[in-house]
Amino acid sequence: MDPTPSGTNTRKSVLLASYGYPTQPGLARAVSSVSDGGGPNPPSGHVNGRKGSISTTRSSHRYSQLYSMAAEQDVEVEDDLARAQKRLRELKTKISTQSKKNFVLERDVRYLDSRIALLIQNRMAIAEQREVAEHLEEADSTDGLFPDDRKLQSYGNLFFLLQTEPRHIATLCRLVSLTEIDTLLQTVMFTLYGNQYESREEHLLLTMFQSVLSAQFESATEFGSLLRANTPVSRMMTTYTRRGPGQSYLKTVLSERINNLIEHKDLNLEVNPLKVYEQMINQIEEDTGSLPPELPRGVPPETAAANKDVQAIILPRLGMLMEIANLFLDTIIESLDQVPYGIRWICKQIRSLTKRKYPDATDFSICSLIGGFFFLRFINPAIVTPQAYMLVDGLPSKHPRRTLTLIAKMLQNLANKPTYAKEAYMITLNPFVENNKTRINKFLNDLCEVGDFYESLEMDQYMALSKKEINLHITLNELFNTHHLLSQHRDALAPQEKHHLRICLNELGSAPSQVPRKENKTIVLPLFSRWETPIQDLHSTFLQETNITQADIMYMETKSILVQLIRSIPGIADKRPLDLMKIAETAATTKDAILVRKGIKVKEMLLELESQGVVDDHFTFMTEEVTEELRHLGNLREKVNEEAGNLESVYKTIGDHNNYLRSQLDSYKAYLQNVRMQSGGGSGSGQGSGVGVVTVGGKEAKKGKQQVLGPFKFTHHQLEKDGVIAESNVPENRRSNIFFNITSPIPGTFIIALHYKGRDKAILEMDLKLDDLLEKQQDQVQLLDLEYVHFNVNKILALLTKTFIKR
């Protein structure tokens, strides 16, 4: 037997979200209050004040809740709420899909960053160039078929087991190396639990986190090292925050605050005395042409900090920095209810596990661990590099970038026990920490105040086992890589021969090798379990496995159908109080055959409930419950529309980030092709035509012939709008007359000419090499100085790629 108990208690999960189960605690409470009739717990022997001896068990409550949730997303209803929910579901699916694509692209870009650096330094062999070229091949995005039906079934069984028993993945994540974790996280976060807005998959993923964190705390030897090192566990936590709900929160909460700050491009709030001293003497030298002897270069930090002029410059900046940091802190604290449930639940687990492991730990110490996750892994990366999270349209200029870094340091020092060993100057900002200690500790504790989801997981399992199909969209390499890692750690994961996981792995045999990227198709993997019995009839199962009665089911089904009818017949609910029998009769006499059948059925059910004494002859309590349900659905419609509006913005942001990542890969591809052509590693060792490509117009260029591409014209306004121009010294009243011509005379070389309307000759010309641009990017040089304008290095690379390489 499998060590895990079988039956209902084993599964503890599956599909409530298909019925609209809200992932936010506030909505969950609303649904619960609706299913309870909106009042306190009823006395024994009654449900919501109904007549008769009807069960008041936990099962009855859960079943009533299920009907309430079913009403929220009724596929047979076509009203404003149903349309809004359909739009929301589609958006969530798109965001989940796009998030996975971005994660994969980010991994590719990280890998290629290091490889391209070697190319730039001319330290990569031909064989390595081919390896990188293979990494740049486009994956086949079309759906494929798995050739072996028997193995497909075995994989379906294996992945159902992995999905519904998260402890296996939790253990595996602790066993793999750092070099293997990213590929595994891709499968876990974006495929196995890839539906990021569905409660079932979200709750299963969080259950896995609980196992991982528990093991991390059990093995910890020092309090100070908990959750801080770069381990598979910390990588998991960071990756989790990059899923759709986390990105949505960052966009909604931080974007406006950051954009307001970066508008002030010239606001210099540097408080590091050494940097302030250097800026001060540079300005003096620029103004006067020389430096006085008492202001030498290369002074130590102590000398700079003791300079009275430096102190005078820093003093007002400290006040402004603390004021801005307080604004950021206010925004974050006020957003408590918007923080994704999963992130709050992880904070709750950190607090609970810390108290259990270290019962004498102070509240301050516990909050420092919670803050280590919430700020260090989630909030601060987005503040320091908002462009990477697509919170801003372009790269912030130099001074705002530094201010954002200082703000993040202040928030981190506030959340953690501050240490100034490396940056003693930060101690001057200690009043911000002292003044906000109490506030931040309360906020971090409040983050943990969320309910658990275990009861809903139990309900999910009934829903999943009654569903005809549960499918996973997974690539062949994800399938094979997971199989390989499981086989590699089989003895640790499933030591007993009769363990279900071991049986699955034994049947599958050795893991197949990874396929080339161009053959890495996505397949549809049907999930099932040979050890679970599918539920054919949900009603019968509830009757068998709980002490819920047939009368309970009839009462709740009647209420559900009445809500359907009211939502389907315009104006029928305008008159209050509702007349349930009249609503049934109206439906039974419409021209819609479906409504007629439902109207006749619900009328018969009302009469049957009345004859059994379950309801009175005026249906008083059912009328109250239906009215309350409609009120809840009306409020829900507003929330759904608001959420959809927010997610539209998130989806656009994620799409923009995808475009940026793709343009980066295209730049790398172009450079690699140039290098291989010039070194004889490509198809033909002569010089090619075009920039960074071997072909032009789909045909191989003739050796020895050079084709000049361009010029292509761009206005100052266009480049500024697209973020290519990060800073401009051109007076605003003359910018409309400025344009740029860009030409590529030979592969990998560009000439950018700045022109003024009406003049034949260019005001300025600059030669750019693709190698130089990529090297600047490698060195994290953000801006390219063209005297009159500063180009954003990443954006100009993307523009050149789009303009020349794809032609």
Short mmCIF file of N, CA, C and O in Angstrom, two decimals, residues 4-111:
data_model
loop_
_atom_site.label_atom_id
_atom_site.label_comp_id
_atom_site.label_asym_id
_atom_site.label_seq_id
_atom_site.Cartn_x
_atom_site.Cartn_y
_atom_site.Cartn_z
N THR A 4 0.62 6.96 1.83
CA THR A 4 -0.41 7.97 1.97
C THR A 4 -1.77 7.31 2.02
O THR A 4 -2.10 6.49 1.18
N PRO A 5 -2.66 7.67 2.98
CA PRO A 5 -3.98 7.07 3.03
C PRO A 5 -4.74 7.36 1.76
O PRO A 5 -4.57 8.40 1.14
N SER A 6 -5.60 6.43 1.36
CA SER A 6 -6.37 6.62 0.14
C SER A 6 -7.72 7.22 0.48
O SER A 6 -8.07 7.40 1.62
N GLY A 7 -8.50 7.51 -0.57
CA GLY A 7 -9.85 8.01 -0.38
C GLY A 7 -9.90 9.51 -0.30
O GLY A 7 -8.99 10.22 -0.69
N THR A 8 -10.99 10.01 0.29
CA THR A 8 -11.24 11.45 0.31
C THR A 8 -10.12 12.22 1.00
O THR A 8 -9.69 13.26 0.54
N ASN A 9 -9.61 11.68 2.12
CA ASN A 9 -8.59 12.39 2.87
C ASN A 9 -7.26 12.48 2.11
O ASN A 9 -6.47 13.36 2.35
N THR A 10 -7.00 11.52 1.22
CA THR A 10 -5.76 11.55 0.43
C THR A 10 -5.77 12.73 -0.53
O THR A 10 -4.82 13.46 -0.66
N ARG A 11 -6.86 12.88 -1.22
CA ARG A 11 -6.89 13.75 -2.40
C ARG A 11 -6.87 15.21 -2.00
O ARG A 11 -6.11 16.00 -2.51
N LYS A 12 -7.71 15.58 -1.09
CA LYS A 12 -7.77 16.92 -0.54
C LYS A 12 -7.61 18.02 -1.56
O LYS A 12 -7.01 19.03 -1.24
N SER A 13 -8.06 17.84 -2.80
CA SER A 13 -7.93 18.92 -3.76
C SER A 13 -8.66 18.64 -5.03
O SER A 13 -8.79 17.53 -5.39
N VAL A 14 -9.09 19.59 -5.67
CA VAL A 14 -9.35 19.68 -7.11
C VAL A 14 -10.30 20.79 -7.42
O VAL A 14 -10.16 21.79 -6.97
N LEU A 15 -11.30 20.90 -8.05
CA LEU A 15 -11.64 21.93 -9.01
C LEU A 15 -12.64 23.02 -8.65
O LEU A 15 -13.44 23.34 -9.47
N LEU A 16 -12.62 23.55 -7.48
CA LEU A 16 -13.64 24.53 -7.10
C LEU A 16 -13.62 25.78 -7.96
O LEU A 16 -14.65 26.41 -8.17
N ALA A 17 -12.44 26.14 -8.44
CA ALA A 17 -12.35 27.40 -9.18
C ALA A 17 -13.16 27.40 -10.46
O ALA A 17 -13.56 28.44 -10.94
N SER A 18 -13.44 26.25 -11.03
CA SER A 18 -14.26 26.22 -12.23
C SER A 18 -15.68 26.67 -11.91
O SER A 18 -16.46 27.02 -12.78
N TYR A 19 -16.00 26.68 -10.61
CA TYR A 19 -17.29 27.19 -10.18
C TYR A 19 -17.19 28.61 -9.63
O TYR A 19 -18.11 29.10 -9.01
N GLY A 20 -16.01 29.21 -9.83
CA GLY A 20 -15.88 30.61 -9.45
C GLY A 20 -15.45 30.83 -8.03
O GLY A 20 -15.70 31.88 -7.46
N TYR A 21 -14.79 29.83 -7.38
CA TYR A 21 -14.37 30.03 -6.01
C TYR A 21 -13.41 31.19 -5.93
O TYR A 21 -12.40 31.23 -6.60
N PRO A 22 -13.70 32.21 -5.11
CA PRO A 22 -12.85 33.40 -5.06
C PRO A 22 -11.55 33.12 -4.33
O PRO A 22 -11.55 32.48 -3.29
N THR A 23 -10.45 33.62 -4.88
CA THR A 23 -9.16 33.38 -4.26
C THR A 23 -8.88 34.42 -3.19
O THR A 23 -7.99 34.25 -2.38
N GLN A 24 -9.62 35.53 -3.18
CA GLN A 24 -9.37 36.55 -2.18
C GLN A 24 -10.21 36.26 -0.95
O GLN A 24 -11.39 35.96 -1.05
N PRO A 25 -9.60 36.37 0.25
CA PRO A 25 -10.31 36.05 1.46
C PRO A 25 -11.61 36.81 1.61
O PRO A 25 -12.61 36.29 2.08
N GLY A 26 -11.63 38.10 1.20
CA GLY A 26 -12.85 38.90 1.34
C GLY A 26 -14.00 38.30 0.55
O GLY A 26 -15.14 38.23 1.02
N LEU A 27 -13.71 37.86 -0.69
CA LEU A 27 -14.76 37.25 -1.49
C LEU A 27 -15.20 35.92 -0.91
O LEU A 27 -16.36 35.56 -0.94
N ALA A 28 -14.21 35.18 -0.35
CA ALA A 28 -14.56 33.89 0.24
C ALA A 28 -15.54 34.07 1.37
O ALA A 28 -16.49 33.31 1.53
N ARG A 29 -15.32 35.11 2.16
CA ARG A 29 -16.24 35.36 3.27
C ARG A 29 -17.62 35.76 2.75
O ARG A 29 -18.65 35.40 3.31
N ALA A 30 -17.62 36.52 1.64
CA ALA A 30 -18.91 36.94 1.08
C ALA A 30 -19.72 35.74 0.62
O ALA A 30 -20.91 35.64 0.87
N VAL A 31 -19.03 34.81 -0.06
CA VAL A 31 -19.72 33.61 -0.52
C VAL A 31 -20.25 32.82 0.66
O VAL A 31 -21.37 32.35 0.68
N SER A 32 -19.39 32.71 1.71
CA SER A 32 -19.78 31.94 2.88
C SER A 32 -21.00 32.54 3.55
O SER A 32 -21.92 31.86 3.94
N SER A 33 -21.01 33.89 3.63
CA SER A 33 -22.15 34.53 4.29
C SER A 33 -23.41 34.37 3.48
O SER A 33 -24.50 34.26 4.03
N VAL A 34 -23.27 34.35 2.14
CA VAL A 34 -24.46 34.15 1.30
C VAL A 34 -25.04 32.77 1.52
O VAL A 34 -26.23 32.59 1.69
N SER A 35 -24.15 31.76 1.53
CA SER A 35 -24.65 30.40 1.67
C SER A 35 -25.22 30.17 3.06
O SER A 35 -26.01 29.27 3.27
N ASP A 36 -24.84 31.03 4.03
CA ASP A 36 -25.41 30.91 5.37
C ASP A 36 -26.64 31.79 5.53
O ASP A 36 -27.17 31.91 6.63
N GLY A 37 -27.08 32.40 4.47
CA GLY A 37 -28.23 33.30 4.58
C GLY A 37 -27.85 34.65 5.15
O GLY A 37 -28.71 35.45 5.47
N GLY A 38 -26.55 34.91 5.31
CA GLY A 38 -26.09 36.21 5.76
C GLY A 38 -26.19 36.41 7.24
O GLY A 38 -25.86 37.46 7.76
N GLY A 39 -26.65 35.44 8.01
CA GLY A 39 -26.82 35.63 9.43
C GLY A 39 -25.90 34.75 10.23
O GLY A 39 -25.04 34.08 9.73
N PRO A 40 -26.08 34.77 11.57
CA PRO A 40 -25.24 33.95 12.43
C PRO A 40 -25.58 32.48 12.30
O PRO A 40 -26.53 32.11 11.62
N ASN A 41 -24.82 31.62 12.99
CA ASN A 41 -25.09 30.19 12.92
C ASN A 41 -26.49 29.89 13.43
O ASN A 41 -26.89 30.35 14.49
N PRO A 42 -27.28 29.12 12.66
CA PRO A 42 -28.66 28.83 13.04
C PRO A 42 -28.70 27.86 14.22
O PRO A 42 -27.75 27.14 14.48
N PRO A 43 -29.84 27.83 14.93
CA PRO A 43 -29.97 26.91 16.04
C PRO A 43 -30.03 25.48 15.55
O PRO A 43 -30.30 25.21 14.39
N SER A 44 -29.80 24.55 16.45
CA SER A 44 -29.78 23.13 16.09
C SER A 44 -31.13 22.71 15.55
O SER A 44 -32.18 23.09 16.03
N GLY A 45 -31.06 21.90 14.48
CA GLY A 45 -32.29 21.37 13.90
C GLY A 45 -32.82 22.19 12.77
O GLY A 45 -33.80 21.84 12.14
N HIS A 46 -32.21 23.35 12.47
CA HIS A 46 -32.68 24.20 11.36
C HIS A 46 -31.48 24.63 10.55
O HIS A 46 -30.38 24.76 11.04
N VAL A 47 -31.74 24.88 9.26
CA VAL A 47 -30.73 25.48 8.40
C VAL A 47 -31.30 26.79 7.92
O VAL A 47 -32.30 26.82 7.22
N ASN A 48 -30.66 27.92 8.34
CA ASN A 48 -31.12 29.25 7.92
C ASN A 48 -32.59 29.47 8.32
O ASN A 48 -33.32 30.17 7.63
N GLY A 49 -33.03 28.86 9.38
CA GLY A 49 -34.39 29.09 9.84
C GLY A 49 -35.44 28.32 9.10
O GLY A 49 -36.63 28.57 9.26
N ARG A 50 -35.04 27.37 8.23
CA ARG A 50 -36.05 26.62 7.48
C ARG A 50 -36.78 25.67 8.41
O ARG A 50 -36.26 25.21 9.41
N LYS A 51 -37.99 25.31 8.01
CA LYS A 51 -38.77 24.35 8.78
C LYS A 51 -38.22 22.95 8.60
O LYS A 51 -37.55 22.65 7.64
N GLY A 52 -38.53 22.08 9.53
CA GLY A 52 -38.17 20.67 9.36
C GLY A 52 -36.83 20.35 9.98
O GLY A 52 -36.06 21.22 10.37
N SER A 53 -36.58 19.07 10.10
CA SER A 53 -35.33 18.60 10.70
C SER A 53 -34.32 18.33 9.60
O SER A 53 -34.25 17.24 9.06
N ILE A 54 -33.57 19.35 9.28
CA ILE A 54 -32.60 19.24 8.19
C ILE A 54 -31.20 19.34 8.78
O ILE A 54 -30.96 20.10 9.71
N SER A 55 -30.27 18.58 8.23
CA SER A 55 -28.93 18.51 8.82
C SER A 55 -28.24 19.86 8.81
O SER A 55 -28.39 20.64 7.90
N THR A 56 -27.52 20.12 9.89
CA THR A 56 -26.77 21.37 10.00
C THR A 56 -25.28 21.08 10.07
O THR A 56 -24.52 21.81 10.64
N THR A 57 -24.87 20.00 9.43
CA THR A 57 -23.46 19.59 9.51
C THR A 57 -22.57 20.45 8.64
O THR A 57 -23.02 21.22 7.80
N ARG A 58 -21.24 20.29 8.88
CA ARG A 58 -20.23 20.97 8.06
C ARG A 58 -20.40 20.60 6.59
O ARG A 58 -20.23 21.41 5.69
N SER A 59 -20.77 19.34 6.32
CA SER A 59 -20.94 18.89 4.94
C SER A 59 -22.07 19.64 4.27
O SER A 59 -21.98 20.05 3.11
N SER A 60 -23.18 19.84 5.02
CA SER A 60 -24.31 20.57 4.46
C SER A 60 -23.91 22.00 4.13
O SER A 60 -24.26 22.54 3.08
N HIS A 61 -23.15 22.60 5.04
CA HIS A 61 -22.69 23.97 4.79
C HIS A 61 -21.83 24.03 3.54
O HIS A 61 -21.97 24.90 2.69
N ARG A 62 -20.90 23.05 3.40
CA ARG A 62 -20.02 23.05 2.23
C ARG A 62 -20.80 22.84 0.95
O ARG A 62 -20.51 23.43 -0.08
N TYR A 63 -21.81 21.98 1.01
CA TYR A 63 -22.58 21.70 -0.20
C TYR A 63 -23.39 22.93 -0.60
O TYR A 63 -23.51 23.26 -1.77
N SER A 64 -23.93 23.63 0.41
CA SER A 64 -24.65 24.87 0.12
C SER A 64 -23.70 25.89 -0.50
O SER A 64 -24.04 26.60 -1.45
N GLN A 65 -22.49 25.95 0.04
CA GLN A 65 -21.49 26.87 -0.50
C GLN A 65 -21.18 26.54 -1.95
O GLN A 65 -21.01 27.41 -2.79
N LEU A 66 -21.12 25.25 -2.25
CA LEU A 66 -20.84 24.81 -3.62
C LEU A 66 -21.91 25.35 -4.58
O LEU A 66 -21.60 25.85 -5.65
N TYR A 67 -23.19 25.25 -4.19
CA TYR A 67 -24.25 25.78 -5.05
C TYR A 67 -24.14 27.29 -5.20
O TYR A 67 -24.40 27.84 -6.27
N SER A 68 -23.78 27.96 -4.13
CA SER A 68 -23.63 29.41 -4.21
C SER A 68 -22.54 29.78 -5.19
O SER A 68 -22.68 30.68 -6.01
N MET A 69 -21.43 29.04 -5.15
CA MET A 69 -20.33 29.30 -6.07
C MET A 69 -20.70 28.93 -7.50
O MET A 69 -20.30 29.58 -8.45
N ALA A 70 -21.48 27.87 -7.65
CA ALA A 70 -21.93 27.47 -8.99
C ALA A 70 -22.76 28.58 -9.61
O ALA A 70 -22.70 28.84 -10.81
N ALA A 71 -23.55 29.26 -8.77
CA ALA A 71 -24.38 30.36 -9.28
C ALA A 71 -23.53 31.50 -9.82
O ALA A 71 -23.91 32.19 -10.75
N GLU A 72 -22.33 31.68 -9.23
CA GLU A 72 -21.48 32.79 -9.66
C GLU A 72 -20.99 32.62 -11.09
O GLU A 72 -20.76 33.59 -11.79
N GLN A 73 -20.74 31.39 -11.49
CA GLN A 73 -20.21 31.16 -12.84
C GLN A 73 -21.07 30.14 -13.58
O GLN A 73 -20.59 29.11 -14.02
N ASP A 74 -22.33 30.44 -13.70
CA ASP A 74 -23.26 29.53 -14.36
C ASP A 74 -23.12 29.67 -15.87
O ASP A 74 -23.39 30.73 -16.44
N VAL A 75 -22.68 28.60 -16.52
CA VAL A 75 -22.43 28.67 -17.96
C VAL A 75 -23.72 28.76 -18.77
O VAL A 75 -23.71 29.09 -19.95
N GLU A 76 -24.86 28.46 -18.13
CA GLU A 76 -26.13 28.50 -18.86
C GLU A 76 -26.77 29.89 -18.82
O GLU A 76 -27.83 30.11 -19.38
N VAL A 77 -26.15 30.81 -18.10
CA VAL A 77 -26.72 32.16 -17.96
C VAL A 77 -25.91 33.12 -18.81
O VAL A 77 -24.69 33.04 -18.88
N GLU A 78 -26.61 34.05 -19.48
CA GLU A 78 -25.94 35.05 -20.32
C GLU A 78 -26.36 36.44 -19.87
O GLU A 78 -27.10 37.12 -20.55
N ASP A 79 -25.92 36.86 -18.68
CA ASP A 79 -26.20 38.23 -18.25
C ASP A 79 -24.89 39.00 -18.15
O ASP A 79 -23.82 38.49 -18.53
N ASP A 80 -24.95 40.24 -17.62
CA ASP A 80 -23.75 41.06 -17.56
C ASP A 80 -22.66 40.40 -16.73
O ASP A 80 -21.48 40.46 -17.07
N LEU A 81 -23.05 39.78 -15.63
CA LEU A 81 -22.07 39.11 -14.77
C LEU A 81 -21.40 37.96 -15.52
O LEU A 81 -20.18 37.81 -15.48
N ALA A 82 -22.19 37.15 -16.21
CA ALA A 82 -21.63 36.00 -16.93
C ALA A 82 -20.64 36.47 -18.01
O ALA A 82 -19.58 35.88 -18.19
N ARG A 83 -21.01 37.54 -18.71
CA ARG A 83 -20.11 38.06 -19.76
C ARG A 83 -18.82 38.62 -19.15
O ARG A 83 -17.74 38.43 -19.69
N ALA A 84 -18.98 39.33 -18.02
CA ALA A 84 -17.79 39.89 -17.35
C ALA A 84 -16.89 38.77 -16.86
O ALA A 84 -15.66 38.85 -16.96
N GLN A 85 -17.49 37.70 -16.32
CA GLN A 85 -16.69 36.59 -15.82
C GLN A 85 -15.99 35.84 -16.94
O GLN A 85 -14.85 35.39 -16.78
N LYS A 86 -16.66 35.73 -18.08
CA LYS A 86 -16.03 35.08 -19.22
C LYS A 86 -14.80 35.87 -19.67
O LYS A 86 -13.73 35.31 -19.92
N ARG A 87 -14.95 37.20 -19.73
CA ARG A 87 -13.83 38.06 -20.10
C ARG A 87 -12.69 37.91 -19.08
O ARG A 87 -11.51 37.83 -19.46
N LEU A 88 -13.04 37.84 -17.79
CA LEU A 88 -12.04 37.71 -16.75
C LEU A 88 -11.31 36.37 -16.85
O LEU A 88 -10.09 36.30 -16.73
N ARG A 89 -12.07 35.29 -17.09
CA ARG A 89 -11.45 33.97 -17.22
C ARG A 89 -10.47 33.94 -18.39
O ARG A 89 -9.37 33.39 -18.30
N GLU A 90 -10.88 34.54 -19.52
CA GLU A 90 -10.00 34.57 -20.70
C GLU A 90 -8.72 35.34 -20.41
O GLU A 90 -7.62 34.94 -20.81
N LEU A 91 -8.85 36.47 -19.70
CA LEU A 91 -7.69 37.28 -19.35
C LEU A 91 -6.73 36.50 -18.45
O LEU A 91 -5.51 36.51 -18.65
N LYS A 92 -7.29 35.82 -17.47
CA LYS A 92 -6.46 35.05 -16.54
C LYS A 92 -5.71 33.93 -17.26
O LYS A 92 -4.55 33.66 -16.96
N THR A 93 -6.39 33.30 -18.20
CA THR A 93 -5.74 32.24 -18.97
C THR A 93 -4.60 32.82 -19.80
O THR A 93 -3.50 32.25 -19.88
N LYS A 94 -4.84 33.98 -20.43
CA LYS A 94 -3.80 34.62 -21.24
C LYS A 94 -2.60 35.00 -20.38
O LYS A 94 -1.44 34.82 -20.78
N ILE A 95 -2.86 35.55 -19.19
CA ILE A 95 -1.77 35.98 -18.31
C ILE A 95 -0.97 34.77 -17.86
O ILE A 95 0.27 34.79 -17.84
N SER A 96 -1.66 33.68 -17.50
CA SER A 96 -0.96 32.46 -17.07
C SER A 96 -0.06 31.94 -18.19
O SER A 96 1.11 31.58 -17.96
N THR A 97 -0.59 31.91 -19.42
CA THR A 97 0.18 31.42 -20.56
C THR A 97 1.37 32.32 -20.85
O THR A 97 2.49 31.86 -21.06
N GLN A 98 1.12 33.64 -20.84
CA GLN A 98 2.19 34.60 -21.17
C GLN A 98 3.26 34.62 -20.09
O GLN A 98 4.46 34.78 -20.39
N SER A 99 2.86 34.42 -18.83
CA SER A 99 3.84 34.40 -17.73
C SER A 99 4.84 33.27 -17.94
O SER A 99 6.03 33.43 -17.69
N LYS A 100 4.33 32.12 -18.37
CA LYS A 100 5.23 30.99 -18.61
C LYS A 100 6.19 31.31 -19.75
O LYS A 100 7.40 31.04 -19.66
N LYS A 101 5.68 31.89 -20.84
CA LYS A 101 6.53 32.24 -21.97
C LYS A 101 7.64 33.19 -21.53
O LYS A 101 8.81 33.05 -21.93
N ASN A 102 7.27 34.18 -20.70
CA ASN A 102 8.27 35.15 -20.23
C ASN A 102 9.32 34.48 -19.35
O ASN A 102 10.51 34.81 -19.43
N PHE A 103 8.88 33.57 -18.50
CA PHE A 103 9.82 32.88 -17.63
C PHE A 103 10.85 32.11 -18.46
O PHE A 103 12.05 32.14 -18.17
N VAL A 104 10.37 31.43 -19.50
CA VAL A 104 11.27 30.66 -20.37
C VAL A 104 12.23 31.60 -21.09
O VAL A 104 13.44 31.34 -21.18
N LEU A 105 11.70 32.72 -21.61
CA LEU A 105 12.56 33.68 -22.32
C LEU A 105 13.59 34.30 -21.39
O LEU A 105 14.75 34.52 -21.79
N GLU A 106 13.18 34.61 -20.15
CA GLU A 106 14.13 35.18 -19.19
C GLU A 106 15.27 34.21 -18.91
O GLU A 106 16.43 34.63 -18.78
N ARG A 107 14.96 32.93 -18.83
CA ARG A 107 16.00 31.92 -18.63
C ARG A 107 16.95 31.90 -19.83
O ARG A 107 18.18 31.83 -19.67
N ASP A 108 16.39 31.96 -21.03
CA ASP A 108 17.23 31.96 -22.23
C ASP A 108 18.15 33.18 -22.26
O ASP A 108 19.33 33.06 -22.59
N VAL A 109 17.59 34.34 -21.91
CA VAL A 109 18.39 35.57 -21.93
C VAL A 109 19.50 35.49 -20.90
O VAL A 109 20.65 35.88 -21.17
N ARG A 110 19.20 34.96 -19.70
CA ARG A 110 20.24 34.82 -18.67
C ARG A 110 21.37 33.91 -19.15
O ARG A 110 22.55 34.20 -18.96
N TYR A 111 20.99 32.80 -19.76
CA TYR A 111 22.00 31.86 -20.28
C TYR A 111 22.86 32.54 -21.35
O TYR A 111 24.09 32.45 -21.34
#
